[in-house]
Coordinates of C-alpha atoms in Angstrom, one line a residue:
M1 CA -24.8 -24.5 -14.6
L2 CA -24.6 -21.4 -12.6
R3 CA -25.8 -23.2 -9.4
A4 CA -23.1 -25.8 -9.9
A5 CA -20.4 -23.2 -10.2
E6 CA -21.7 -21.1 -7.2
N7 CA -21.7 -24.2 -5.0
G8 CA -18.1 -25.1 -5.9
H9 CA -18.9 -27.8 -8.4
V10 CA -16.9 -26.3 -11.2
Q11 CA -16.3 -29.7 -12.9
T12 CA -20.0 -30.1 -13.2
A13 CA -20.4 -26.6 -14.5
R14 CA -17.6 -27.3 -17.0
W15 CA -19.3 -30.5 -18.2
L16 CA -22.6 -28.8 -18.7
Y17 CA -20.9 -26.0 -20.6
E18 CA -18.7 -28.2 -22.8
T19 CA -21.1 -31.1 -23.5
K20 CA -24.6 -29.8 -23.2
G21 CA -24.1 -26.4 -24.8
F22 CA -25.3 -24.3 -21.9
E23 CA -24.6 -20.6 -22.4
I24 CA -24.0 -17.8 -20.0
D25 CA -25.0 -14.1 -20.2
E26 CA -22.6 -11.2 -19.5
E27 CA -23.9 -10.8 -16.0
Q28 CA -22.9 -14.4 -15.2
R29 CA -19.4 -14.2 -16.7
P30 CA -17.6 -12.9 -13.6
T31 CA -19.3 -15.6 -11.4
F32 CA -18.0 -18.4 -13.6
I33 CA -14.5 -16.8 -13.8
Q34 CA -14.3 -16.4 -10.0
H35 CA -15.4 -19.9 -9.2
A36 CA -13.1 -21.4 -11.8
L37 CA -10.2 -19.4 -10.4
R38 CA -11.1 -20.3 -6.8
V39 CA -10.6 -24.0 -7.6
G40 CA -7.6 -23.4 -9.9
D41 CA -9.3 -24.4 -13.2
L42 CA -7.5 -21.8 -15.3
E43 CA -8.6 -23.4 -18.6
F44 CA -12.3 -23.1 -17.6
A45 CA -11.8 -19.5 -16.6
D46 CA -10.2 -18.9 -20.0
L47 CA -13.4 -19.9 -21.7
F48 CA -15.2 -16.9 -20.1
L49 CA -12.6 -14.2 -20.5
P50 CA -13.6 -11.5 -23.0
T51 CA -12.2 -12.0 -26.5
D52 CA -12.9 -8.5 -27.7
G53 CA -9.8 -7.0 -26.0
T54 CA -11.7 -5.5 -23.0
K55 CA -10.2 -6.1 -19.6
W56 CA -12.2 -7.9 -16.9
V57 CA -11.3 -6.9 -13.4
L58 CA -10.5 -9.6 -10.9
L59 CA -13.0 -8.2 -8.4
E60 CA -12.5 -10.7 -5.6
Y61 CA -8.7 -11.3 -6.0
D62 CA -8.0 -10.1 -2.5
N63 CA -10.5 -12.6 -1.1
M64 CA -8.8 -15.5 -2.8
R65 CA -5.6 -17.4 -1.8
P66 CA -4.0 -17.3 -5.2
S67 CA -1.3 -19.8 -6.1
P68 CA 1.8 -18.9 -8.1
A69 CA 0.2 -20.7 -11.0
L70 CA -2.8 -18.4 -10.8
I71 CA -0.6 -15.3 -10.5
E72 CA 1.4 -16.4 -13.5
W73 CA -1.8 -16.8 -15.5
I74 CA -2.9 -13.3 -14.5
L75 CA 0.5 -12.0 -15.5
D76 CA 0.4 -13.8 -18.9
L77 CA -3.0 -12.2 -19.5
G78 CA -1.5 -8.7 -19.0
Y79 CA -3.6 -7.7 -16.1
L80 CA -0.6 -7.0 -13.8
T81 CA 0.7 -4.5 -16.4
W82 CA -2.2 -2.1 -16.1
D83 CA -3.5 -2.7 -12.6
L84 CA -0.9 -1.6 -10.0
H85 CA -3.0 -2.6 -7.1
L86 CA -3.4 -6.1 -8.4
A87 CA 0.4 -6.2 -9.1
G88 CA 1.0 -5.2 -5.5
S89 CA -1.4 -7.9 -4.2
A90 CA 0.3 -10.5 -6.4
I91 CA 3.7 -9.6 -5.0
R92 CA 2.4 -9.8 -1.5
D93 CA 1.0 -13.3 -2.2
L94 CA 4.1 -14.5 -3.9
A95 CA 6.1 -13.5 -0.8
D96 CA 4.1 -16.3 1.0
Y97 CA 5.5 -18.8 -1.5
G98 CA 9.0 -17.4 -1.9
S99 CA 8.4 -17.2 -5.7
L100 CA 11.2 -14.8 -6.3
S101 CA 11.5 -15.2 -10.1
L102 CA 7.8 -14.4 -10.6
M103 CA 8.0 -11.5 -8.2
Q104 CA 11.0 -10.1 -10.2
Q105 CA 8.9 -10.3 -13.4
I106 CA 6.1 -8.2 -11.8
F107 CA 8.6 -5.8 -10.2
T108 CA 10.1 -5.0 -13.6
L109 CA 6.6 -4.1 -14.9
H110 CA 6.4 -1.3 -12.3
S111 CA 10.1 -0.4 -11.8
P112 CA 11.2 1.8 -10.3
L113 CA 8.7 1.5 -7.4
Q114 CA 7.0 4.6 -6.3
K115 CA 8.8 5.9 -3.2
D116 CA 5.6 6.3 -1.4
D117 CA 4.3 2.7 -2.1
D118 CA 2.7 1.9 1.2
R119 CA 2.6 -1.8 0.5
L120 CA 6.3 -2.3 0.8
P121 CA 6.3 -2.8 4.6
E122 CA 3.7 -5.6 4.1
Y123 CA 6.0 -7.3 1.5
W124 CA 8.9 -7.0 3.9
M125 CA 6.9 -8.4 6.8
E126 CA 5.8 -11.5 4.8
A127 CA 9.3 -12.1 3.5
S128 CA 10.8 -11.6 7.0
L129 CA 8.4 -14.1 8.5
E130 CA 9.4 -16.6 5.8
G131 CA 13.1 -15.9 6.2
D132 CA 13.1 -14.9 2.5
I133 CA 16.3 -12.8 2.2
S134 CA 16.1 -12.7 -1.6
T135 CA 12.7 -11.0 -1.5
L136 CA 13.8 -8.5 1.1
T137 CA 16.9 -7.7 -1.0
L138 CA 14.8 -7.3 -4.1
T139 CA 12.3 -4.9 -2.5
F140 CA 14.9 -2.8 -0.8
V141 CA 17.1 -2.5 -3.8
T142 CA 14.1 -1.7 -6.1
K143 CA 12.9 1.0 -3.7
E144 CA 16.3 2.7 -3.5
Q145 CA 16.7 3.0 -7.3

C-alpha cells in the first residue's frame, strides 16, 4: 500500500486500505497524507489525520501547488489558526487563483497583520502580476490598521 502511494497511485492505495484492510503505522501516516493531498484526494487524507486532537504539521506544504479546495480543507481543520507561516503560505497561493473570499477568511484569523510581516511584498507581487486589485486593497488596508 505504501509503495502505491509513494509512486502516485493513491487510488490503488485507497482501494487496498478500504477493501483489503491494510493498516499503517504512525511513521507512515505523513506519507499517506502527503500523497493523498498531492493528488487532491482530501477524503483519503482525512482517513489518516489524527483523531486524538493532536495536530499534524503539513511538512511539505510549500513543495506542493495547493488548490483553493485544499487550502479550504486545511482552514476547516483549523491548521491556519495556529500556524501563522502556513496561513501566510496559503494567502500567497490563493493570490495565484484570485480567491479573495478565502483570503479574507484567513486574514481575519490573524488580523491585524504584524507590521513587520515580511511576506506582504510577496502577496503584493503575486496580486500585481495577476491584476488582482481586490487582493492588493485587502493586504494594504489590513496592514494599515
